[in-house]
PDB file of C-alpha atoms and ligand atoms in Angstrom:
ATOM      1  CA  MET A   1     170.090  68.660  73.245  1.00 91.00           C
ATOM      2  CA  ILE A   2     168.683  72.129  72.892  1.00 96.00           C
ATOM      3  CA  ARG A   3     171.265  74.920  72.128  1.00 97.00           C
ATOM      4  CA  LEU A   4     170.550  78.321  73.786  1.00 98.00           C
ATOM      5  CA  TYR A   5     172.063  81.122  71.993  1.00 98.00           C
ATOM      6  CA  VAL A   6     172.698  84.215  74.283  1.00 98.00           C
ATOM      7  CA  PHE A   7     174.815  87.211  74.401  1.00 96.00           C
ATOM      8  CA  PRO A   8     178.228  86.794  75.996  1.00 95.00           C
ATOM      9  CA  ALA A   9     177.939  87.353  79.773  1.00 95.00           C
ATOM     10  CA  ARG A  10     179.903  90.723  79.736  1.00 94.00           C
ATOM     11  CA  LEU A  11     178.188  92.832  82.289  1.00 97.00           C
ATOM     12  CA  LYS A  12     179.405  92.012  85.868  1.00 97.00           C
ATOM     13  CA  GLY A  13     176.590  91.453  88.203  1.00 98.00           C
ATOM     14  CA  THR A  14     174.130  89.905  85.931  1.00 98.00           C
ATOM     15  CA  PRO A  15     174.238  86.503  84.308  1.00 97.00           C
ATOM     16  CA  ASN A  16     173.671  88.112  81.119  1.00 98.00           C
ATOM     17  CA  PRO A  17     173.237  91.692  79.676  1.00 98.00           C
ATOM     18  CA  SER A  18     170.004  90.835  78.086  1.00 98.00           C
ATOM     19  CA  LEU A  19     167.109  90.468  80.486  1.00 98.00           C
ATOM     20  CA  PHE A  20     165.513  88.221  77.829  1.00 98.00           C
ATOM     21  CA  CYS A  21     168.596  85.910  77.872  1.00 98.00           C
ATOM     22  CA  VAL A  22     168.495  85.888  81.684  1.00 98.00           C
ATOM     23  CA  LYS A  23     164.934  84.859  81.713  1.00 98.00           C
ATOM     24  CA  LEU A  24     165.072  82.096  79.234  1.00 98.00           C
ATOM     25  CA  GLU A  25     168.232  80.526  80.839  1.00 98.00           C
ATOM     26  CA  THR A  26     166.753  80.813  84.126  1.00 98.00           C
ATOM     27  CA  ALA A  27     163.507  79.288  83.035  1.00 98.00           C
ATOM     28  CA  LEU A  28     165.425  76.313  81.366  1.00 97.00           C
ATOM     29  CA  ARG A  29     167.408  75.854  84.522  1.00 98.00           C
ATOM     30  CA  LEU A  30     164.407  75.886  86.788  1.00 97.00           C
ATOM     31  CA  ALA A  31     162.525  73.579  84.567  1.00 97.00           C
ATOM     32  CA  GLY A  32     165.490  71.113  84.340  1.00 95.00           C
ATOM     33  CA  VAL A  33     165.699  71.216  80.693  1.00 96.00           C
ATOM     34  CA  PRO A  34     169.074  69.986  79.448  1.00 95.00           C
ATOM     35  CA  HIS A  35     170.710  72.630  77.230  1.00 95.00           C
ATOM     36  CA  GLN A  36     173.978  73.962  75.909  1.00 96.00           C
ATOM     37  CA  LEU A  37     174.739  77.658  76.240  1.00 96.00           C
ATOM     38  CA  TRP A  38     176.137  79.217  73.252  1.00 96.00           C
ATOM     39  CA  TYR A  39     177.505  82.724  72.997  1.00 96.00           C
ATOM     40  CA  GLU A  40     176.307  84.830  70.187  1.00 96.00           C
ATOM     41  CA  MET A  41     177.267  88.484  69.660  1.00 91.00           C
ATOM     42  CA  ASP A  42     175.247  88.906  66.410  1.00 93.00           C
ATOM     43  CA  PRO A  43     171.634  89.053  66.862  1.00 95.00           C
ATOM     44  CA  SER A  44     171.032  88.763  62.945  1.00 96.00           C
ATOM     45  CA  LYS A  45     172.202  84.999  63.289  1.00 96.00           C
ATOM     46  CA  GLY A  46     168.766  84.486  64.954  1.00 97.00           C
ATOM     47  CA  PRO A  47     165.638  83.761  62.877  1.00 97.00           C
ATOM     48  CA  LYS A  48     164.075  87.059  64.016  1.00 98.00           C
ATOM     49  CA  GLY A  49     167.293  89.248  64.341  1.00 97.00           C
ATOM     50  CA  LYS A  50     167.074  89.070  68.053  1.00 97.00           C
ATOM     51  CA  VAL A  51     168.773  87.290  70.851  1.00 98.00           C
ATOM     52  CA  PRO A  52     168.019  84.831  72.668  1.00 98.00           C
ATOM     53  CA  PHE A  53     167.141  82.028  70.341  1.00 98.00           C
ATOM     54  CA  ILE A  54     167.233  78.234  70.516  1.00 98.00           C
ATOM     55  CA  GLU A  55     168.236  75.470  68.071  1.00 97.00           C
ATOM     56  CA  ILE A  56     166.047  72.320  68.593  1.00 94.00           C
ATOM     57  CA  GLU A  57     166.119  69.315  66.223  1.00 90.00           C
ATOM     58  CA  GLY A  58     167.766  71.592  63.712  1.00 92.00           C
ATOM     59  CA  GLU A  59     165.286  74.276  63.917  1.00 95.00           C
ATOM     60  CA  ARG A  60     165.979  77.705  65.139  1.00 97.00           C
ATOM     61  CA  ILE A  61     163.289  79.352  67.094  1.00 98.00           C
ATOM     62  CA  ALA A  62     163.305  82.961  68.453  1.00 98.00           C
ATOM     63  CA  ASP A  63     161.685  84.984  71.288  1.00 98.00           C
ATOM     64  CA  SER A  64     161.733  83.898  74.905  1.00 98.00           C
ATOM     65  CA  ALA A  65     157.945  83.672  75.130  1.00 98.00           C
ATOM     66  CA  LEU A  66     157.413  81.893  71.913  1.00 98.00           C
ATOM     67  CA  ILE A  67     160.254  79.382  72.717  1.00 98.00           C
ATOM     68  CA  LEU A  68     158.523  78.617  76.200  1.00 98.00           C
ATOM     69  CA  TYR A  69     155.201  78.048  74.440  1.00 97.00           C
ATOM     70  CA  GLN A  70     156.901  75.545  72.165  1.00 95.00           C
ATOM     71  CA  LEU A  71     158.897  73.864  74.852  1.00 96.00           C
ATOM     72  CA  LYS A  72     155.576  73.349  76.623  1.00 96.00           C
ATOM     73  CA  GLU A  73     154.003  71.761  73.513  1.00 95.00           C
ATOM     74  CA  LYS A  74     156.980  69.652  72.512  1.00 91.00           C
ATOM     75  CA  LEU A  75     158.408  68.646  75.989  1.00 93.00           C
ATOM     76  CA  GLY A  76     155.771  69.540  78.403  1.00 95.00           C
ATOM     77  CA  VAL A  77     157.831  72.185  80.168  1.00 94.00           C
ATOM     78  CA  ASP A  78     155.532  74.469  82.228  1.00 96.00           C
ATOM     79  CA  LEU A  79     156.776  76.358  85.083  1.00 97.00           C
ATOM     80  CA  ASP A  80     153.155  77.511  85.849  1.00 97.00           C
ATOM     81  CA  ARG A  81     151.730  73.867  85.970  1.00 96.00           C
ATOM     82  CA  GLY A  82     149.242  73.705  88.859  1.00 96.00           C
ATOM     83  CA  LEU A  83     148.278  77.393  88.742  1.00 98.00           C
ATOM     84  CA  ASP A  84     144.557  78.074  88.258  1.00 98.00           C
ATOM     85  CA  ASP A  85     143.381  80.115  85.120  1.00 97.00           C
ATOM     86  CA  ALA A  86     143.385  83.536  87.167  1.00 98.00           C
ATOM     87  CA  GLU A  87     146.796  82.792  88.543  1.00 97.00           C
ATOM     88  CA  ARG A  88     148.196  81.971  85.064  1.00 97.00           C
ATOM     89  CA  ALA A  89     146.493  85.168  83.645  1.00 97.00           C
ATOM     90  CA  MET A  90     148.417  87.054  86.483  1.00 97.00           C
ATOM     91  CA  SER A  91     151.607  85.376  85.643  1.00 96.00           C
ATOM     92  CA  HIS A  92     151.071  86.228  82.012  1.00 96.00           C
ATOM     93  CA  SER A  93     150.373  90.138  82.892  1.00 97.00           C
ATOM     94  CA  ILE A  94     153.452  90.401  85.127  1.00 98.00           C
ATOM     95  CA  GLU A  95     155.565  88.838  82.226  1.00 97.00           C
ATOM     96  CA  ARG A  96     154.051  91.209  79.665  1.00 98.00           C
ATOM     97  CA  MET A  97     154.553  94.281  82.058  1.00 98.00           C
ATOM     98  CA  VAL A  98     158.099  93.515  82.738  1.00 98.00           C
ATOM     99  CA  GLU A  99     158.976  92.937  79.136  1.00 98.00           C
ATOM    100  CA  GLU A 100     156.853  95.497  77.255  1.00 98.00           C
ATOM    101  CA  ARG A 101     157.523  98.253  79.672  1.00 98.00           C
ATOM    102  CA  LEU A 102     159.957  98.022  82.504  1.00 98.00           C
ATOM    103  CA  SER A 103     162.548  96.441  80.115  1.00 98.00           C
ATOM    104  CA  TRP A 104     162.556  99.701  78.123  1.00 98.00           C
ATOM    105  CA  THR A 105     163.191 101.738  81.144  1.00 98.00           C
ATOM    106  CA  ILE A 106     166.260  99.422  81.731  1.00 98.00           C
ATOM    107  CA  ALA A 107     167.390  99.909  78.176  1.00 98.00           C
ATOM    108  CA  TYR A 108     167.277 103.712  78.783  1.00 98.00           C
ATOM    109  CA  SER A 109     169.227 103.585  81.897  1.00 98.00           C
ATOM    110  CA  ARG A 110     172.017 101.765  80.245  1.00 98.00           C
ATOM    111  CA  TRP A 111     172.181 102.923  76.697  1.00 98.00           C
ATOM    112  CA  ILE A 112     170.834 106.521  77.005  1.00 98.00           C
ATOM    113  CA  ASP A 113     171.484 107.789  80.454  1.00 98.00           C
ATOM    114  CA  GLU A 114     174.929 109.579  80.196  1.00 97.00           C
ATOM    115  CA  ALA A 115     175.572 108.581  83.714  1.00 97.00           C
ATOM    116  CA  ASN A 116     175.877 104.934  82.677  1.00 98.00           C
ATOM    117  CA  TRP A 117     176.577 104.771  78.980  1.00 98.00           C
ATOM    118  CA  PRO A 118     180.546 104.988  79.301  1.00 97.00           C
ATOM    119  CA  ALA A 119     180.628 102.096  81.664  1.00 97.00           C
ATOM    120  CA  VAL A 120     178.019 100.035  79.665  1.00 98.00           C
ATOM    121  CA  LYS A 121     180.062 100.763  76.453  1.00 97.00           C
ATOM    122  CA  LYS A 122     183.222  99.548  78.043  1.00 96.00           C
ATOM    123  CA  ALA A 123     181.700  96.355  79.283  1.00 96.00           C
ATOM    124  CA  LEU A 124     179.647  95.401  76.377  1.00 96.00           C
ATOM    125  CA  PHE A 125     182.339  96.188  73.525  1.00 94.00           C
ATOM    126  CA  GLN A 126     185.421  95.221  75.158  1.00 89.00           C
ATOM    127  CA  GLY A 127     187.844  93.631  72.903  1.00 89.00           C
ATOM    128  CA  LEU A 128     186.614  94.869  69.699  1.00 91.00           C
ATOM    129  CA  PRO A 129     189.600  95.716  67.205  1.00 92.00           C
ATOM    130  CA  PHE A 130     190.119  99.211  65.948  1.00 93.00           C
ATOM    131  CA  PRO A 131     188.383 100.654  63.859  1.00 95.00           C
ATOM    132  CA  LEU A 132     185.135  98.579  64.915  1.00 94.00           C
ATOM    133  CA  SER A 133     185.687  99.888  68.570  1.00 93.00           C
ATOM    134  CA  ARG A 134     185.031 103.367  67.305  1.00 94.00           C
ATOM    135  CA  ILE A 135     182.155 102.486  65.081  1.00 96.00           C
ATOM    136  CA  VAL A 136     180.049  99.794  66.598  1.00 95.00           C
ATOM    137  CA  PRO A 137     179.205 101.222  70.087  1.00 97.00           C
ATOM    138  CA  GLY A 138     177.975 104.415  68.658  1.00 97.00           C
ATOM    139  CA  SER A 139     175.784 102.777  65.985  1.00 97.00           C
ATOM    140  CA  ALA A 140     174.346 100.219  68.357  1.00 96.00           C
ATOM    141  CA  ARG A 141     173.396 103.031  70.776  1.00 98.00           C
ATOM    142  CA  LYS A 142     171.870 105.010  67.901  1.00 98.00           C
ATOM    143  CA  ALA A 143     169.711 101.821  67.050  1.00 97.00           C
ATOM    144  CA  VAL A 144     168.621 101.474  70.623  1.00 98.00           C
ATOM    145  CA  LYS A 145     167.710 105.061  70.836  1.00 98.00           C
ATOM    146  CA  ALA A 146     165.690 104.701  67.656  1.00 98.00           C
ATOM    147  CA  ALA A 147     163.938 101.635  69.125  1.00 98.00           C
ATOM    148  CA  LEU A 148     163.074 103.566  72.365  1.00 98.00           C
ATOM    149  CA  HIS A 149     161.701 106.374  70.281  1.00 98.00           C
ATOM    150  CA  ALA A 150     159.519 104.032  68.175  1.00 98.00           C
ATOM    151  CA  GLN A 151     158.337 102.227  71.126  1.00 98.00           C
ATOM    152  CA  GLY A 152     157.502 105.391  72.933  1.00 98.00           C
ATOM    153  CA  THR A 153     159.523 105.432  76.012  1.00 98.00           C
ATOM    154  CA  GLY A 154     162.270 107.517  74.483  1.00 98.00           C
ATOM    155  CA  ARG A 155     159.772 110.256  73.768  1.00 98.00           C
ATOM    156  CA  HIS A 156     159.558 111.031  77.532  1.00 98.00           C
ATOM    157  CA  ASN A 157     162.174 112.863  79.629  1.00 98.00           C
ATOM    158  CA  ARG A 158     164.523 111.188  82.093  1.00 98.00           C
ATOM    159  CA  GLU A 159     162.352 112.008  85.099  1.00 98.00           C
ATOM    160  CA  GLU A 160     159.318 110.637  83.478  1.00 98.00           C
ATOM    161  CA  ILE A 161     160.901 107.493  82.319  1.00 98.00           C
ATOM    162  CA  TYR A 162     162.510 106.729  85.652  1.00 98.00           C
ATOM    163  CA  ASP A 163     158.903 107.404  87.236  1.00 98.00           C
ATOM    164  CA  LEU A 164     157.257 104.975  84.904  1.00 98.00           C
ATOM    165  CA  GLY A 165     159.812 102.288  85.829  1.00 98.00           C
ATOM    166  CA  ALA A 166     159.442 103.003  89.522  1.00 98.00           C
ATOM    167  CA  ARG A 167     155.758 102.593  89.204  1.00 98.00           C
ATOM    168  CA  ASP A 168     156.181  99.213  87.673  1.00 98.00           C
ATOM    169  CA  LEU A 169     158.442  98.155  90.445  1.00 99.00           C
ATOM    170  CA  ALA A 170     156.102  99.404  93.101  1.00 98.00           C
ATOM    171  CA  ALA A 171     153.278  97.223  91.466  1.00 98.00           C
ATOM    172  CA  LEU A 172     155.563  94.205  91.527  1.00 98.00           C
ATOM    173  CA  SER A 173     156.488  94.739  95.221  1.00 98.00           C
ATOM    174  CA  ALA A 174     152.820  95.071  96.040  1.00 98.00           C
ATOM    175  CA  LEU A 175     151.773  91.988  94.163  1.00 98.00           C
ATOM    176  CA  LEU A 176     154.686  89.988  95.821  1.00 98.00           C
ATOM    177  CA  GLY A 177     153.846  91.177  99.301  1.00 98.00           C
ATOM    178  CA  GLU A 178     155.300  88.924 101.966  1.00 98.00           C
ATOM    179  CA  ARG A 179     155.327  85.770  99.877  1.00 98.00           C
ATOM    180  CA  ARG A 180     158.469  84.024  98.982  1.00 98.00           C
ATOM    181  CA  PHE A 181     157.315  83.841  95.184  1.00 98.00           C
ATOM    182  CA  PHE A 182     154.526  85.417  93.312  1.00 98.00           C
ATOM    183  CA  PHE A 183     152.309  82.336  93.757  1.00 98.00           C
ATOM    184  CA  GLY A 184     153.542  80.905  97.012  1.00 95.00           C
ATOM    185  CA  GLU A 185     156.430  78.437  97.689  1.00 96.00           C
ATOM    186  CA  GLU A 186     157.480  77.720  94.123  1.00 97.00           C
ATOM    187  CA  ALA A 187     159.210  79.885  91.700  1.00 98.00           C
ATOM    188  CA  ARG A 188     157.172  80.356  88.506  1.00 97.00           C
ATOM    189  CA  LEU A 189     157.403  82.019  85.155  1.00 98.00           C
ATOM    190  CA  ALA A 190     156.449  85.433  86.651  1.00 98.00           C
ATOM    191  CA  ASP A 191     159.239  84.802  89.286  1.00 98.00           C
ATOM    192  CA  VAL A 192     161.735  84.041  86.477  1.00 98.00           C
ATOM    193  CA  THR A 193     160.692  87.215  84.583  1.00 98.00           C
ATOM    194  CA  VAL A 194     160.976  89.532  87.464  1.00 99.00           C
ATOM    195  CA  TYR A 195     164.166  88.096  88.531  1.00 98.00           C
ATOM    196  CA  ALA A 196     165.584  88.723  85.156  1.00 98.00           C
ATOM    197  CA  ALA A 197     164.559  92.376  85.518  1.00 99.00           C
ATOM    198  CA  LEU A 198     165.566  92.893  89.124  1.00 98.00           C
ATOM    199  CA  ILE A 199     169.053  91.339  88.553  1.00 98.00           C
ATOM    200  CA  SER A 200     169.415  93.522  85.457  1.00 98.00           C
ATOM    201  CA  ILE A 201     168.632  96.669  87.537  1.00 98.00           C
ATOM    202  CA  ILE A 202     170.235  95.875  90.861  1.00 98.00           C
ATOM    203  CA  GLY A 203     173.174  93.638  89.660  1.00 98.00           C
ATOM    204  CA  PRO A 204     175.533  95.704  87.699  1.00 98.00           C
ATOM    205  CA  ASP A 205     177.563  98.430  89.230  1.00 98.00           C
ATOM    206  CA  LEU A 206     175.416 101.134  87.457  1.00 98.00           C
ATOM    207  CA  GLU A 207     173.573 103.815  89.347  1.00 97.00           C
ATOM    208  CA  SER A 208     170.233 105.264  88.475  1.00 98.00           C
ATOM    209  CA  PRO A 209     166.957 106.328  89.892  1.00 98.00           C
ATOM    210  CA  LEU A 210     165.642 102.823  88.649  1.00 98.00           C
ATOM    211  CA  LYS A 211     168.114 101.031  90.701  1.00 98.00           C
ATOM    212  CA  ALA A 212     167.368 103.170  93.842  1.00 98.00           C
ATOM    213  CA  ALA A 213     163.628 102.457  93.254  1.00 98.00           C
ATOM    214  CA  ALA A 214     164.174  98.755  93.053  1.00 98.00           C
ATOM    215  CA  LEU A 215     166.364  98.863  96.177  1.00 98.00           C
ATOM    216  CA  SER A 216     163.726 100.621  98.224  1.00 98.00           C
ATOM    217  CA  HIS A 217     161.583  97.609  97.884  1.00 98.00           C
ATOM    218  CA  GLU A 218     162.984  95.125 100.451  1.00 98.00           C
ATOM    219  CA  ASN A 219     160.733  92.307  99.280  1.00 98.00           C
ATOM    220  CA  LEU A 220     162.037  92.683  95.675  1.00 98.00           C
ATOM    221  CA  VAL A 221     165.654  92.638  96.817  1.00 98.00           C
ATOM    222  CA  ARG A 222     165.029  89.489  98.894  1.00 98.00           C
ATOM    223  CA  HIS A 223     163.182  87.888  96.006  1.00 98.00           C
ATOM    224  CA  ALA A 224     166.051  88.586  93.530  1.00 98.00           C
ATOM    225  CA  GLU A 225     168.472  87.004  96.223  1.00 98.00           C
ATOM    226  CA  ARG A 226     166.156  84.004  96.526  1.00 98.00           C
ATOM    227  CA  MET A 227     166.032  83.597  92.762  1.00 98.00           C
ATOM    228  CA  GLY A 228     169.663  84.128  92.454  1.00 98.00           C
ATOM    229  CA  GLU A 229     170.230  81.159  94.737  1.00 98.00           C
ATOM    230  CA  LEU A 230     167.875  78.950  92.825  1.00 98.00           C
ATOM    231  CA  TYR A 231     169.676  80.069  89.592  1.00 97.00           C
ATOM    232  CA  ALA A 232     173.010  79.016  90.973  1.00 97.00           C
ATOM    233  CA  ALA A 233     171.743  75.747  92.487  1.00 96.00           C
ATOM    234  CA  LYS A 234     170.165  74.777  89.253  1.00 91.00           C
ATOM    235  CA  ARG A 235     173.313  75.122  87.163  1.00 87.00           C
ATOM    236  CA  PRO A 236     173.294  72.316  84.691  1.00 80.00           C
ATOM    237  CA  ARG A 237     176.240  69.947  84.969  1.00 67.00           C
ATOM    238  CA  ASN A 238     178.339  69.203  81.912  1.00 48.00           C
ATOM    239  CA  ARG A 239     175.833  70.915  79.701  1.00 47.00           C
ATOM    240  CA  ILE A 240     177.206  74.184  79.258  1.00 50.00           C
ATOM    241  CA  ASN A 241     179.164  75.042  76.191  1.00 51.00           C
ATOM    242  CA  LEU A 242     180.603  78.612  76.493  1.00 52.00           C
ATOM    243  CA  THR A 243     181.762  78.763  73.024  1.00 51.00           C
ATOM    244  CA  LEU A 244     181.254  81.711  70.798  1.00 55.00           C
ATOM    245  CA  ALA A 245     178.932  80.802  68.143  1.00 52.00           C
ATOM    246  CA  ALA A 246     180.911  80.472  64.735  1.00 44.00           C
TER     247      ALA A 246
HETATM  248  N1  LIG B   1     160.617  89.705  72.581  1.00 96.06           N
HETATM  249  C1  LIG B   1     161.970  89.100  72.490  1.00 96.06           C
HETATM  250  C2  LIG B   1     162.903  90.231  72.845  1.00 96.06           C
HETATM  251  C3  LIG B   1     164.320  89.947  72.533  1.00 96.06           C
HETATM  252  C4  LIG B   1     165.401  91.147  72.476  1.00 96.06           C
HETATM  253  O1  LIG B   1     164.724  92.372  72.566  1.00 96.06           O
HETATM  254  N2  LIG B   1     166.586  91.011  72.341  1.00 96.06           N
HETATM  255  C5  LIG B   1     167.413  92.126  72.280  1.00 96.06           C
HETATM  256  C6  LIG B   1     168.630  92.141  73.396  1.00 96.06           C
HETATM  257  S1  LIG B   1     167.790  92.392  74.874  1.00 96.06           S
HETATM  258  C7  LIG B   1     168.037  92.078  70.878  1.00 96.06           C
HETATM  259  O2  LIG B   1     168.524  91.048  70.447  1.00 96.06           O
HETATM  260  N3  LIG B   1     168.213  93.259  70.166  1.00 96.06           N
HETATM  261  C8  LIG B   1     168.971  93.218  69.010  1.00 96.06           C
HETATM  262  C9  LIG B   1     168.281  94.021  67.916  1.00 96.06           C
HETATM  263  O3  LIG B   1     167.094  94.515  68.114  1.00 96.06           O
HETATM  264  O4  LIG B   1     168.933  94.284  66.878  1.00 96.06           O
HETATM  265  C10 LIG B   1     162.183  87.901  73.621  1.00 96.06           C
HETATM  266  O5  LIG B   1     161.444  87.764  74.367  1.00 96.06           O
HETATM  267  O6  LIG B   1     163.204  87.190  73.299  1.00 96.06           O
END
């Protein structure tokens, strides 16, 4: 049985505070891959210092994309089965745009934007004992700020960052058009990845120009609703272990 390690589900409105955890869990659910969910608060427990990661046959593997490549190789799991080469390339491009660009705007809106940080801090770090409650949130925020700066997004001003995010969302909306899913009637990896981003933006009770931009695209909102229904319908039975990892 695969163990899927994700952050505790501490942000109301989204299955997980991490877009990458939502993506991987949704992909496993949709592909019908049996798994147990383990909550891990410490990314350093993962082989690459990040969450999510999985444990399969005693081996820990990190990175949502690399995990899915391995599951394809080992178990034949492929949400993009049946797509032609150009569609697969489009699916890949959508996944990369969401993860390499849009996700940083989401991180900014939660961790840096003063309008949301107090609520995010409260949700993510609830229950930490003193004095950790005084130290951990600030140092985690500092680390995200440094990562945003290194990646580049953090060098733009607030207006520019939200404008970049709004452009990504507009592109996704145009690509989706009137279809139910990006490649027709079936949800593919691109749909899973976009859902992970959309529910991260729209789901939590946090306001930002990014959320306003997402809500302005009716087709994206409907897509998120549709994917949310699929996510709920594909809940694995007796396979969830909501235990905090030791
Ligand atoms: N490329 C990775 C990204 C995972 C990632 O960035 N995880 C973040 C949470 S959203 C993390 O664990 N950050 C902790 C850190 O960088 O110290 C994937 O697809 O899994």
